[in-house]
Tab-separated table of N, CA and C in Angstrom:
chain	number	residue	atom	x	y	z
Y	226	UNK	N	-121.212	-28.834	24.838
Y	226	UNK	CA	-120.749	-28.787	23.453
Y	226	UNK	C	-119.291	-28.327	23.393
Y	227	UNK	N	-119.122	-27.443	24.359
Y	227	UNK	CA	-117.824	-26.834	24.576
Y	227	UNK	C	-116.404	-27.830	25.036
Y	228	UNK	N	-116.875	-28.408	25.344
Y	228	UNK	CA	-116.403	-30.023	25.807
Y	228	UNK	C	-115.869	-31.162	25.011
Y	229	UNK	N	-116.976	-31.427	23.972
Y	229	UNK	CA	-117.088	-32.092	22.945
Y	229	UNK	C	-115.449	-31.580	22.432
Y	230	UNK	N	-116.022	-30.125	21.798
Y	230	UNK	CA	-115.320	-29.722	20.884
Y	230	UNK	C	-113.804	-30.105	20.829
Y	231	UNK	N	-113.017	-29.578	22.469
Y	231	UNK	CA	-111.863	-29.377	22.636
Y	231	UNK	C	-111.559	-30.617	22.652
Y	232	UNK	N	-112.674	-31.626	23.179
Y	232	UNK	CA	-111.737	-33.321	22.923
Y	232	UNK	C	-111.318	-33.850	21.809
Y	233	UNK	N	-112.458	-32.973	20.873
Y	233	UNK	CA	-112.334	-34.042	18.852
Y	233	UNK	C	-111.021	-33.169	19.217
Y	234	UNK	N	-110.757	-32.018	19.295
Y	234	UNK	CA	-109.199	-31.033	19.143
Y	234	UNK	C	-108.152	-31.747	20.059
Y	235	UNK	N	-108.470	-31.764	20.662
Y	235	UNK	CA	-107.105	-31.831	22.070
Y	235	UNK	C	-107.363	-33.129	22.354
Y	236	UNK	N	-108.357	-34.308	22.215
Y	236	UNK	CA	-108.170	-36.027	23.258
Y	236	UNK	C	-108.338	-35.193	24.495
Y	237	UNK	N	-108.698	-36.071	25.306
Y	237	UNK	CA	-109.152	-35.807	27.124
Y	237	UNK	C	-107.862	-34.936	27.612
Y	238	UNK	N	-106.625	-35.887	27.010
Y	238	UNK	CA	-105.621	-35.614	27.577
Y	238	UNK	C	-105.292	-33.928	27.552
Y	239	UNK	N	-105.387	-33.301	26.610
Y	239	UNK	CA	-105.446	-31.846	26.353
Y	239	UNK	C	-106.793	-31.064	26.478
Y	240	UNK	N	-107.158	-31.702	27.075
Y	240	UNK	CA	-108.418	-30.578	27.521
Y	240	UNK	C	-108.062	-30.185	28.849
Y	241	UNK	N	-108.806	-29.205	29.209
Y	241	UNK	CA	-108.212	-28.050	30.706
Y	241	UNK	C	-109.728	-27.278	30.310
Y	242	UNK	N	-110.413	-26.666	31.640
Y	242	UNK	CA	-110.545	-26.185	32.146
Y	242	UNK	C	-110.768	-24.949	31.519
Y	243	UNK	N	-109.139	-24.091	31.554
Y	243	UNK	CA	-108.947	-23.113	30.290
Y	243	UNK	C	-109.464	-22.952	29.014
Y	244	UNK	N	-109.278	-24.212	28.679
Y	244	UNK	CA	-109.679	-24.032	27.383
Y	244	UNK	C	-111.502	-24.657	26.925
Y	245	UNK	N	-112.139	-25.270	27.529
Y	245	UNK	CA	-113.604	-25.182	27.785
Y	245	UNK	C	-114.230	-24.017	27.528
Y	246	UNK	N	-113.774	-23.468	29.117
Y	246	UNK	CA	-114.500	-21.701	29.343
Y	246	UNK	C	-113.963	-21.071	28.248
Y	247	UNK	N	-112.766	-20.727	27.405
Y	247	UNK	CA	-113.043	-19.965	26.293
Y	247	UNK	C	-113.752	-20.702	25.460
Y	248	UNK	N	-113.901	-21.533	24.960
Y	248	UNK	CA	-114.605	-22.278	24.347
Y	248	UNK	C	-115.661	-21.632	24.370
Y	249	UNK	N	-116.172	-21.556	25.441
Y	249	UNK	CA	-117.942	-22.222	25.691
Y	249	UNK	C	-118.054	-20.272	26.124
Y	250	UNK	N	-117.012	-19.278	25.671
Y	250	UNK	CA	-117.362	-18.405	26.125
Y	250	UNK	C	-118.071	-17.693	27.770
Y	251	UNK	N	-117.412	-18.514	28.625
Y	251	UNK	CA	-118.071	-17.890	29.818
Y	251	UNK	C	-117.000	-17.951	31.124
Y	252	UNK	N	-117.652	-17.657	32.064
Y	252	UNK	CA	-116.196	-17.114	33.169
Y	252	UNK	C	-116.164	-18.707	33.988
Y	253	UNK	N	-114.923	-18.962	34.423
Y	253	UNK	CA	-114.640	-19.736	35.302
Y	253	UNK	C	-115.488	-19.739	36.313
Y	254	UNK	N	-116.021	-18.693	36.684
Y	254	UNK	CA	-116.994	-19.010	37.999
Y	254	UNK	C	-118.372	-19.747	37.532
Y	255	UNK	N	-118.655	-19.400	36.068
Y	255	UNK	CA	-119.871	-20.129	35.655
Y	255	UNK	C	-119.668	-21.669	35.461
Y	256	UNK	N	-118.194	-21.799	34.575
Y	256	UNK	CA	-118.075	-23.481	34.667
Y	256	UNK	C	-118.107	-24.055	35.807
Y	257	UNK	N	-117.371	-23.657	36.794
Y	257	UNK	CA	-117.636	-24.400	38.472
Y	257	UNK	C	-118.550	-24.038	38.964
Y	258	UNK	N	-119.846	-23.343	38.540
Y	258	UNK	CA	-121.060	-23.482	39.243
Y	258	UNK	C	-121.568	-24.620	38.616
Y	259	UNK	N	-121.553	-25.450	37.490
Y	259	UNK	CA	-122.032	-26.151	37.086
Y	259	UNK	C	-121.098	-27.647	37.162
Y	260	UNK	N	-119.931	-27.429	37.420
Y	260	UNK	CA	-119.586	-28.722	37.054
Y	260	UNK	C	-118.241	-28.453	38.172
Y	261	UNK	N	-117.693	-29.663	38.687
Y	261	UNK	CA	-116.779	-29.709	40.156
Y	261	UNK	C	-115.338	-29.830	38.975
Y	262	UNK	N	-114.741	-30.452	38.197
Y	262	UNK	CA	-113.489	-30.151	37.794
Y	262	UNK	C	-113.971	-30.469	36.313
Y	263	UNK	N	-112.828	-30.386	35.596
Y	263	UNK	CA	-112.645	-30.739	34.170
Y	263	UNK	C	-113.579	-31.820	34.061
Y	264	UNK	N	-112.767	-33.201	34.483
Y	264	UNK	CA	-113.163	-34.661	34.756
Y	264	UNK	C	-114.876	-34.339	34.964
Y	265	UNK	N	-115.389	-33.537	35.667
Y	265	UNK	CA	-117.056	-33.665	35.616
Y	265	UNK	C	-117.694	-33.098	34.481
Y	266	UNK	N	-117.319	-32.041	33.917
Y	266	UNK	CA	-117.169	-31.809	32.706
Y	266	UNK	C	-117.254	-32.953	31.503
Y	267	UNK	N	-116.189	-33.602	31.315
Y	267	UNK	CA	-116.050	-34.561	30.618
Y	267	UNK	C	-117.220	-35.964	30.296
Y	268	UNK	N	-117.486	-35.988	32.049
Y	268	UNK	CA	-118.609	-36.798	32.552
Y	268	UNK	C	-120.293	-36.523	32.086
Y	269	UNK	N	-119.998	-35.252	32.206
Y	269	UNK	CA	-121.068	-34.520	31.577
Y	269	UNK	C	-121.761	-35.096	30.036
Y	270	UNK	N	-120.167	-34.584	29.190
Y	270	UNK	CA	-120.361	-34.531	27.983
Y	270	UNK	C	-120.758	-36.355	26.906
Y	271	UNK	N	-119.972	-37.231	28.197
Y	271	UNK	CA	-119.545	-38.469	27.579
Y	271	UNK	C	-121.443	-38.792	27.887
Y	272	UNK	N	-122.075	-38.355	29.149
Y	272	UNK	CA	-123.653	-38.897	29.456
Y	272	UNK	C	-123.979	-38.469	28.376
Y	273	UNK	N	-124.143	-36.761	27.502
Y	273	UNK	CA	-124.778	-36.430	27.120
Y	273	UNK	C	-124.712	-37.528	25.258
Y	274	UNK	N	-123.222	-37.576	25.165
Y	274	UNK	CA	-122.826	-38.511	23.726
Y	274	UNK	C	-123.827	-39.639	24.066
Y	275	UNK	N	-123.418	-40.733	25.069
Y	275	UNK	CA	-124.316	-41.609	25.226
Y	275	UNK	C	-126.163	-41.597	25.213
Y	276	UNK	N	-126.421	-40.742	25.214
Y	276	UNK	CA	-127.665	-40.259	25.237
Y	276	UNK	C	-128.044	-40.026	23.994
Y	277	UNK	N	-127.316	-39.722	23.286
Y	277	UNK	CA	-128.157	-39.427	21.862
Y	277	UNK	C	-127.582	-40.418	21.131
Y	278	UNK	N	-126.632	-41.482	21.658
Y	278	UNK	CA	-126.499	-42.702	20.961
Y	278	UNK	C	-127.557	-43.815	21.176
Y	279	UNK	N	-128.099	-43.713	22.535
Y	279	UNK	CA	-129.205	-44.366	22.341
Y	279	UNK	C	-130.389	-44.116	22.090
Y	280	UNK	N	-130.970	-42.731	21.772
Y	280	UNK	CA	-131.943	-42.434	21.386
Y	280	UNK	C	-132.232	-42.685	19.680
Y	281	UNK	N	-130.654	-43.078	19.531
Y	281	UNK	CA	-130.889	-43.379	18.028
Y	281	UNK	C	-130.566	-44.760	17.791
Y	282	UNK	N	-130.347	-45.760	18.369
Y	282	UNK	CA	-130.315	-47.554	18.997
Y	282	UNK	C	-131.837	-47.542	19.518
Y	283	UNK	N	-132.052	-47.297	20.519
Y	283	UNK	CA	-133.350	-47.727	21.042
Y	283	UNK	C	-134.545	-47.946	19.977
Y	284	UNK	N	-134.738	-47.007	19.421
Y	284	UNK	CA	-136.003	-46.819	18.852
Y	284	UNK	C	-135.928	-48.186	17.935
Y	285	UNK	N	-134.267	-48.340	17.070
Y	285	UNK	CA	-133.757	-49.424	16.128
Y	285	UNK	C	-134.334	-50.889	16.874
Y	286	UNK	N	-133.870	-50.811	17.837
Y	286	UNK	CA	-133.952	-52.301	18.302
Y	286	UNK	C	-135.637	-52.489	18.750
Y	287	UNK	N	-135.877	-51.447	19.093
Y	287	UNK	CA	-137.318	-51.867	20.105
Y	287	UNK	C	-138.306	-52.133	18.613
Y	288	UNK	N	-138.023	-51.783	17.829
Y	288	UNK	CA	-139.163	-52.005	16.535
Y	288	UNK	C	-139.527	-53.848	16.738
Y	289	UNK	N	-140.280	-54.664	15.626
Y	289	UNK	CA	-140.995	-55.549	15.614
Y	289	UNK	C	-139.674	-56.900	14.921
Y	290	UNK	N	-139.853	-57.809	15.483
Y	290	UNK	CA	-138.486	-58.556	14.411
Y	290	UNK	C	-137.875	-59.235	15.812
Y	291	UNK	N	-137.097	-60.411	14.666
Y	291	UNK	CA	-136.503	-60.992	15.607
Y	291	UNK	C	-135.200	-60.365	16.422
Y	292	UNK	N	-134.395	-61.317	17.306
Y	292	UNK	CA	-133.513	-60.733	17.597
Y	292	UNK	C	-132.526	-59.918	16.918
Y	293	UNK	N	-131.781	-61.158	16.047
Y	293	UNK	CA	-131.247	-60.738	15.019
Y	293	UNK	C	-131.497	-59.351	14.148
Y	294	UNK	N	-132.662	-59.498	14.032
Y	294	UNK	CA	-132.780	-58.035	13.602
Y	294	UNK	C	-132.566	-56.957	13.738
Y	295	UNK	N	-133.371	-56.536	14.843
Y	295	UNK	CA	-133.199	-55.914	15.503
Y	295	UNK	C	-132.157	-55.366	16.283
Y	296	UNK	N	-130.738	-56.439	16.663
Y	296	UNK	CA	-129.685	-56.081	16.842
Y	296	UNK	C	-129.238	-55.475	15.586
Y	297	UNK	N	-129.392	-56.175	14.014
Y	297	UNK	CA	-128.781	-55.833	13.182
Y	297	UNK	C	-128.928	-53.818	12.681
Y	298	UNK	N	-130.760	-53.277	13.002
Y	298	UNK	CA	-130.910	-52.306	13.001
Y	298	UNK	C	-130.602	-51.377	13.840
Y	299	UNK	N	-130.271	-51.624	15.299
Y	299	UNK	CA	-129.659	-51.072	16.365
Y	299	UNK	C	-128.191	-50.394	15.714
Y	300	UNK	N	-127.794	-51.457	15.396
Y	300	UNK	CA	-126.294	-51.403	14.975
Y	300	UNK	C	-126.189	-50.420	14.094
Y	301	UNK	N	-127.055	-50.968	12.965
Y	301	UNK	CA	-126.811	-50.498	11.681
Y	301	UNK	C	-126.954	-48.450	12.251
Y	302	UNK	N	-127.837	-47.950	12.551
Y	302	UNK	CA	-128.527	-46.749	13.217
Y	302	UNK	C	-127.205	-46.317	13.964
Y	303	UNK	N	-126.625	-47.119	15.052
Y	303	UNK	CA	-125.420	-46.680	15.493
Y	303	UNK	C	-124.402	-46.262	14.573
Y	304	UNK	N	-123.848	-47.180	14.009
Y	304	UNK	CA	-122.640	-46.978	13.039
Y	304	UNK	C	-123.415	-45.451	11.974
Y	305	UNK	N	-124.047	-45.520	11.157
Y	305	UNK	CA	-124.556	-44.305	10.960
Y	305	UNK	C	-124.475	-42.980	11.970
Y	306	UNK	N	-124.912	-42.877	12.826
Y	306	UNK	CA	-124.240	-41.975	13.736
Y	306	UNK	C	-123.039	-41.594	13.916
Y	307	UNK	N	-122.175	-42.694	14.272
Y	307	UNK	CA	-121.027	-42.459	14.311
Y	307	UNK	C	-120.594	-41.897	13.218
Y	308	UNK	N	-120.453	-42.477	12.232
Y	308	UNK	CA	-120.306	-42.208	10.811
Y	308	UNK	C	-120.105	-40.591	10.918
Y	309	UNK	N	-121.669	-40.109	11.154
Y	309	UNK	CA	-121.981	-38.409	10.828
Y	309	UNK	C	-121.738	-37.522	11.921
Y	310	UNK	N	-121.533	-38.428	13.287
Y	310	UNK	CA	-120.315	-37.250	13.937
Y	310	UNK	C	-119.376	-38.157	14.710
Y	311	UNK	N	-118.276	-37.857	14.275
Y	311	UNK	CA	-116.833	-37.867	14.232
Y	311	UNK	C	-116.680	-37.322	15.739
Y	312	UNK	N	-116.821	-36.408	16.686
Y	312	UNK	CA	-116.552	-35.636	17.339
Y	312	UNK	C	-117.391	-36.880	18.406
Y	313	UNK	N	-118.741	-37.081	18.396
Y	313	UNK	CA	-119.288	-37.911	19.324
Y	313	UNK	C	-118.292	-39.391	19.576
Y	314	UNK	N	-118.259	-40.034	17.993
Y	314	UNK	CA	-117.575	-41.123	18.025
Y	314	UNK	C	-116.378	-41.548	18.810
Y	315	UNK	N	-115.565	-40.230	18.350
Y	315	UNK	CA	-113.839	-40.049	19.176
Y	315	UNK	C	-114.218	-40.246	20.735
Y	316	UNK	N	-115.376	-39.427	21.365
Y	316	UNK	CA	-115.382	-39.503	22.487
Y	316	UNK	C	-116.149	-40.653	23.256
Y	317	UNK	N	-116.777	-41.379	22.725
Y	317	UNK	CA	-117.631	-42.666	22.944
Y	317	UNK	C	-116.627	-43.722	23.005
Y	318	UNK	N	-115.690	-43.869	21.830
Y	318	UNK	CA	-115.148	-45.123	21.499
Y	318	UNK	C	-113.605	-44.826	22.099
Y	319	UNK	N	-113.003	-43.627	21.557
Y	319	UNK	CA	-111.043	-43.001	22.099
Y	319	UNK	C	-110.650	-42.865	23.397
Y	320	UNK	N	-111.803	-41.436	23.604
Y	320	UNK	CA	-111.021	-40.776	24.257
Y	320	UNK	C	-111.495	-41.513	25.892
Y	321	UNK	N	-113.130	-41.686	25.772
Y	321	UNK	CA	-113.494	-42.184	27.046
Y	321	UNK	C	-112.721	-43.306	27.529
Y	322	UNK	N	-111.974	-43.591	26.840
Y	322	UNK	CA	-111.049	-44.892	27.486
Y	322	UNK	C	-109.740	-44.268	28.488
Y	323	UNK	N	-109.390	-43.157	28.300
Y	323	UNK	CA	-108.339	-42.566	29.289
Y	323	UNK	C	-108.920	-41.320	30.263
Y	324	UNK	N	-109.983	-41.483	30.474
Y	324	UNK	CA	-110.586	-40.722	31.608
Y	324	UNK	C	-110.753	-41.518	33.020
Y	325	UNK	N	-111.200	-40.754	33.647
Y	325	UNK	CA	-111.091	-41.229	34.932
Y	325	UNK	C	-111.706	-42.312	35.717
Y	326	UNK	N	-111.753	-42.586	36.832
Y	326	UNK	CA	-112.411	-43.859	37.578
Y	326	UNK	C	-114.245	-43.696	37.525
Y	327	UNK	N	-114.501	-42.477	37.472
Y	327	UNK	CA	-116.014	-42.378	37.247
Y	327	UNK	C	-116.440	-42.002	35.787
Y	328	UNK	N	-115.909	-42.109	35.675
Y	328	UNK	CA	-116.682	-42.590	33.832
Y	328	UNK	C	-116.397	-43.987	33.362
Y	329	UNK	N	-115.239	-44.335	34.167
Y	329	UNK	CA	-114.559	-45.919	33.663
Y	329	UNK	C	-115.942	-46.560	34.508
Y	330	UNK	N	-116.551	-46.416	35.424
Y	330	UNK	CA	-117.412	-47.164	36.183
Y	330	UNK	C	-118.957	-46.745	35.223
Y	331	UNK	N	-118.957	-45.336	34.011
Y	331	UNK	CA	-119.942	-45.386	33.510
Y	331	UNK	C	-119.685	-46.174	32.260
Y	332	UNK	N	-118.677	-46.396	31.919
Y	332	UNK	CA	-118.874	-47.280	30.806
Y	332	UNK	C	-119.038	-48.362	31.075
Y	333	UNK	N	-118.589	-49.246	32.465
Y	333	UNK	CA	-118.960	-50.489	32.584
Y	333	UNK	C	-119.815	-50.891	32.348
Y	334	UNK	N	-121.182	-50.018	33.472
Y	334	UNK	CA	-122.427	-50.041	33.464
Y	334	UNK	C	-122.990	-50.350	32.017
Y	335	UNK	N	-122.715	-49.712	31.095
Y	335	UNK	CA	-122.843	-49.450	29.665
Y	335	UNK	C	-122.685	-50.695	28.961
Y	336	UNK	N	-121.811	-51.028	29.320
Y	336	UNK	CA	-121.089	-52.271	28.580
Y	336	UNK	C	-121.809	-53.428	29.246
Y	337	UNK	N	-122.188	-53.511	30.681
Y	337	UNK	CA	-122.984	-54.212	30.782
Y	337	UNK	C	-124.394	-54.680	30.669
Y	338	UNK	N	-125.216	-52.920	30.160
Y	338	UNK	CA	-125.816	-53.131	29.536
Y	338	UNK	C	-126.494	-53.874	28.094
Y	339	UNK	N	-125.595	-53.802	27.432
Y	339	UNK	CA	-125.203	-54.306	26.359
Y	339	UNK	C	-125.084	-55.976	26.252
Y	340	UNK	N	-124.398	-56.506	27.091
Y	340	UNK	CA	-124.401	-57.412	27.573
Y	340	UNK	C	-125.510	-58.101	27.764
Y	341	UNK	N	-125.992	-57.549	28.384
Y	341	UNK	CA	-127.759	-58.142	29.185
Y	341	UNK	C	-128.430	-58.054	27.634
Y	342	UNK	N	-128.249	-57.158	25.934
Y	342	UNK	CA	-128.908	-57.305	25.486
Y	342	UNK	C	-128.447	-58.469	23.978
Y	343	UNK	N	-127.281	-59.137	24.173
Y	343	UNK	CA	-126.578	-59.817	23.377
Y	343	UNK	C	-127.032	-60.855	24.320
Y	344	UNK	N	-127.318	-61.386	25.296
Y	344	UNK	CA	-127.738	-62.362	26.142
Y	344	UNK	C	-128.942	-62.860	26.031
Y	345	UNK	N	-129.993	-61.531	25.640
Y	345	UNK	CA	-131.376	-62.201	25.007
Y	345	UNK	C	-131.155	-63.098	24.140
Y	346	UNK	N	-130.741	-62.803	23.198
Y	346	UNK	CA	-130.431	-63.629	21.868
Y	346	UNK	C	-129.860	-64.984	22.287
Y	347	UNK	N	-129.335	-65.313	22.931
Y	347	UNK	CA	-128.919	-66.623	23.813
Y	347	UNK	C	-130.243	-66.948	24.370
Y	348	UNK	N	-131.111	-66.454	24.761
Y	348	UNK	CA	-131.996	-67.080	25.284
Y	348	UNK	C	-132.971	-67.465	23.968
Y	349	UNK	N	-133.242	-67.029	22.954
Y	349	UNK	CA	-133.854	-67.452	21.925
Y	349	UNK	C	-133.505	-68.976	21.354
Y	350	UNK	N	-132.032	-69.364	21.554
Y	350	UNK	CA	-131.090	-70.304	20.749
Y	350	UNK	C	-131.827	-71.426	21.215
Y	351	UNK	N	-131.094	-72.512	21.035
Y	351	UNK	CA	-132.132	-73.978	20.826
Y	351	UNK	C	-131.227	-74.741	22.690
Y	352	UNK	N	-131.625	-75.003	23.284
Y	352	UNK	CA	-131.304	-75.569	24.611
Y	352	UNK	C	-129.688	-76.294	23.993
Y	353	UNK	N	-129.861	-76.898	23.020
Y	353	UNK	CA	-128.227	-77.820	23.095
Y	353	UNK	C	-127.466	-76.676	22.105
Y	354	UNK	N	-127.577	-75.912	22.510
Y	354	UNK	CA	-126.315	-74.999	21.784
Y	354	UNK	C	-126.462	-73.246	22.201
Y	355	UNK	N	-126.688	-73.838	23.513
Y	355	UNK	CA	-126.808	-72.600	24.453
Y	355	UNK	C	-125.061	-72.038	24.399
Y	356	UNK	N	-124.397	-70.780	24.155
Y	356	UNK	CA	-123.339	-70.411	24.178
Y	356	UNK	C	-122.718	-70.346	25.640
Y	357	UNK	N	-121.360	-70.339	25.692
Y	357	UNK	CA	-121.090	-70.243	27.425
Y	357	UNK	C	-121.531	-68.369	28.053
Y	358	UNK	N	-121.117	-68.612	29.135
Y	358	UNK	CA	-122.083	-67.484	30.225
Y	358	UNK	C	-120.632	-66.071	29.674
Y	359	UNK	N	-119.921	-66.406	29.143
Y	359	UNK	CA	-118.697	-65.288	28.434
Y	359	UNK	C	-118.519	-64.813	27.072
Y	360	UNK	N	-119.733	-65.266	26.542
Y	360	UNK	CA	-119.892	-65.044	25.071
Y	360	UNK	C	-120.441	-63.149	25.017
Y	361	UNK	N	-121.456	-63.235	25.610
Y	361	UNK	CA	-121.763	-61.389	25.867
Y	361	UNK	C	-120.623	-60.362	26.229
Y	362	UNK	N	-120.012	-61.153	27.069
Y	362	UNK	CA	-119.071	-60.048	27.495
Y	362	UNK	C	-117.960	-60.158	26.027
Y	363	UNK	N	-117.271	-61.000	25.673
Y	363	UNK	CA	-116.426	-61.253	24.721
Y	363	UNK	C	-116.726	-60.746	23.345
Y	364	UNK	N	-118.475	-60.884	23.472
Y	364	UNK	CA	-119.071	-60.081	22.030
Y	364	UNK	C	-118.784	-58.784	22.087
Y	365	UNK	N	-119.344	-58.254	23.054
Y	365	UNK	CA	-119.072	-56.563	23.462
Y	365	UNK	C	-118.171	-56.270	23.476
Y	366	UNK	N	-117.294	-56.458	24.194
Y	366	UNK	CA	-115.680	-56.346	23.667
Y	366	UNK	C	-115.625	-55.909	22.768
Y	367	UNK	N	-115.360	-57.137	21.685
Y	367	UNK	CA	-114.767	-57.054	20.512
Y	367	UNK	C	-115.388	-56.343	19.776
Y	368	UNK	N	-116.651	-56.039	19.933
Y	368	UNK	CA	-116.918	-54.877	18.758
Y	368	UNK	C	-116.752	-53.683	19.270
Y	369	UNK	N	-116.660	-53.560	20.208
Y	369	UNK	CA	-116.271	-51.768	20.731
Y	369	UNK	C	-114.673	-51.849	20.072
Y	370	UNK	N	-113.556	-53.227	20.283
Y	370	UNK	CA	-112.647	-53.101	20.003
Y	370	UNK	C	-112.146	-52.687	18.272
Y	371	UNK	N	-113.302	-53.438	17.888
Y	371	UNK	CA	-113.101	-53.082	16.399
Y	371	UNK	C	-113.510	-51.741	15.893
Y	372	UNK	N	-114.617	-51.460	16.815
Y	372	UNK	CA	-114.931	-50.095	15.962
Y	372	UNK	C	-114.005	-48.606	16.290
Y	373	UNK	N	-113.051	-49.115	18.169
Y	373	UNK	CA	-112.284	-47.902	18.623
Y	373	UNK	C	-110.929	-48.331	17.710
Y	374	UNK	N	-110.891	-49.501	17.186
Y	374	UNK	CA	-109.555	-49.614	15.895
Y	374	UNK	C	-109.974	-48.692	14.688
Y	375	UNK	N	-110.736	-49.124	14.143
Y	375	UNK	CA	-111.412	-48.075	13.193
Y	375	UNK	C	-111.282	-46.737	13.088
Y	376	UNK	N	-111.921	-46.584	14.417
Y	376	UNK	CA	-111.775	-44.568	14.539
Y	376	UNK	C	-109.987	-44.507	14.684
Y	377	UNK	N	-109.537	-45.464	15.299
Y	377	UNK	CA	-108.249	-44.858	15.372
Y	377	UNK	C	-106.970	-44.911	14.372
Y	378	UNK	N	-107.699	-45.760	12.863
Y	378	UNK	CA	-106.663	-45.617	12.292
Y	378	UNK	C	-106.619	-44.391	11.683
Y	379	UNK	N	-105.221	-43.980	10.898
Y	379	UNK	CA	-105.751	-42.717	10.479
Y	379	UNK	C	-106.096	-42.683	9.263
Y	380	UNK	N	-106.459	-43.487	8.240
Y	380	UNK	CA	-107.299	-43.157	7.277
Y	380	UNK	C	-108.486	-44.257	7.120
Y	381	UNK	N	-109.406	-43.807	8.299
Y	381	UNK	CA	-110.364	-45.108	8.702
Y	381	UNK	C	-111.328	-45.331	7.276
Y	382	UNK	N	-111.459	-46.451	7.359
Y	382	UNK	CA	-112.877	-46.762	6.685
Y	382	UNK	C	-114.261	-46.285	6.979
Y	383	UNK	N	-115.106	-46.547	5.849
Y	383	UNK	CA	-116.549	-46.206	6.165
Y	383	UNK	C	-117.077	-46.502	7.624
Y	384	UNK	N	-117.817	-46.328	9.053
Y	384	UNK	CA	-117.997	-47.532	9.658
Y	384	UNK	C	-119.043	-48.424	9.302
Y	385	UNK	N	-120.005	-47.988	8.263
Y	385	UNK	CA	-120.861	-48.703	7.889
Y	385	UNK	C	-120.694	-50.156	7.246
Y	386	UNK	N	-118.905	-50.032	6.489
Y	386	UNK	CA	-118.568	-51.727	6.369
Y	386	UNK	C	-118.537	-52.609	7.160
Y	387	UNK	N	-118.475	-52.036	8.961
Y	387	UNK	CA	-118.262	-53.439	9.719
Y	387	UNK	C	-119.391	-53.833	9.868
Y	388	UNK	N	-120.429	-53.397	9.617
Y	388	UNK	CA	-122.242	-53.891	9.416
Y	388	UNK	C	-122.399	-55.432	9.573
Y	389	UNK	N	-122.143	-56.181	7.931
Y	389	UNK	CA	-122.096	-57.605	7.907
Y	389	UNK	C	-121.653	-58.178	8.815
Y	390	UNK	N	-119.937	-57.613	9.217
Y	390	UNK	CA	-118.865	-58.471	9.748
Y	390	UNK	C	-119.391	-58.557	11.267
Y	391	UNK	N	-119.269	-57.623	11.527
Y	391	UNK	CA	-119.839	-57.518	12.927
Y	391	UNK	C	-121.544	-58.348	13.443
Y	392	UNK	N	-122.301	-58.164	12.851
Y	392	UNK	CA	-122.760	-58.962	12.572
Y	392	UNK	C	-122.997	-60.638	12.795
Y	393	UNK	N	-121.963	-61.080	12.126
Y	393	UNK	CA	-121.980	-62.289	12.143
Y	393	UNK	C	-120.862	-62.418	12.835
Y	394	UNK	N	-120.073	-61.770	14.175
Y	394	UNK	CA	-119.172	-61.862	14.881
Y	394	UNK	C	-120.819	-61.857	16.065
Y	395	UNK	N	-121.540	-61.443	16.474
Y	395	UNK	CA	-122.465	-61.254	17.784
Y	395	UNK	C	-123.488	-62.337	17.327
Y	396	UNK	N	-123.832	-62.634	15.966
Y	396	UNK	CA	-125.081	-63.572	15.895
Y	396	UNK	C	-124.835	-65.305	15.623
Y	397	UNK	N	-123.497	-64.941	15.452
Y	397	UNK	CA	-123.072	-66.205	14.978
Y	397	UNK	C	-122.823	-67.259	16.322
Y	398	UNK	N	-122.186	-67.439	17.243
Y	398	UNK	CA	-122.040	-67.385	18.670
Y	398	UNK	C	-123.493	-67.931	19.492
C-alpha cells in the first residue's frame, strides 16, 4: 500500500526506497527482508493492482451471455474500478509503462492475455469474415492506449464514457 501511495504522489520515477519505508512506517531492514530493491517493490504492488483488477473482470466476464457481453460487462466493471481508484489506475495504465524489464515482461504476459480473450470472439464470427491474426493485438493496444490517454489528461473525463466507444472499437472488428 505503501508503494501504491508514493507512485499516485511521486510516478515510479520518484519513488525510492526512502520514501516507501517512511511511508509504510518500518526500518529498511524490514523492506529488504521482503522485497530485493525498489523495482521489486513496485513489482509487488503492480501484481497486487492487477489482482484486484481481475477479481473484479473475471467474475464480469465469466457470467452467462454472449461474447459480446460479457466483454461488454468485464469492461464495464473495469472502468468502474478505475474510475473509484485513481491511485490503482495511475499505476496499471501510467506509471507501469516506465518501470523496468520485469514488469515490462509482466505486462506483456497480461496483454497477451487479453489477447487470447478478444480472440474468442473471432472464433464465434461467421468463417467469411474471420478478422486477420493482428486484430487482438491492435484491439488491446488501443484501448489500453485510450484509457492511459484518459488518465493522463489533466482534466480527464468520466472513464465510464469510453464504455460504448470502446466497445464498438473491440466488437466491431
Amino acid at each position: 500500500k505503501a508503494m501504491l501511495e508514493i507512485v499516485a504522489e511521486h510516478g515510479y520515477a520518484g519513488s525510492s526506497t526512502t520514501l516507501v519505508v517512511a511511508r509504510a512506517r518500518a526500518s529498511r531492514k524490514t523492506f529488504y527482508d521482503h522485497f530485493e530493491n525498489c523495482e521489486d517493490c513496485f513489482l509487488a504492488a503492480f501484481e497486487h493492482a492487477l489482482d484486484q483488477a481481475a477479481q473484479v473482470m473475471r467474475p464480469a466476464y465469466e457470467r452467462e451471455g454472449t461474447w459480446s457481453e460479457r466483454i461488454r460487462s468485464a469492461l464495464e466493471a473495469l472502468l468502474g474500478y478505475l474510475e473509484h481508484d485513481n491511485a490503482i489506475a495511475s499505476l496499471l495504465f501510467l506509471e507501469a509503462q516506465t518501470a523496468g524489464p520485469r514488469l515490462q515482461e509482466r505486462r506483456a504476459h497480461t496483454v497477451e492475455l487479453l489477447q487470447t480473450v478478444i480472440d474468442e470472439g473471432r472464433s464465434q464470427d461467421k468463417a467469411d469474415r474471420v478478422p486477420p491474426p493482428l486484430t487482438a493485438q491492435t484491439i488491446v493496444g488501443g484501448v489500453i492506449t485510450v484509457i492511459q490517454a484518459h488518465l493522463a489528461c489533466p482534466k480527464p473525463t468520466r472513464l465510464m464514457t469510453l464504455l460504448n466507444p470502446l466497445m464498438g472499437v473491440i466488437v466491431y472488428p
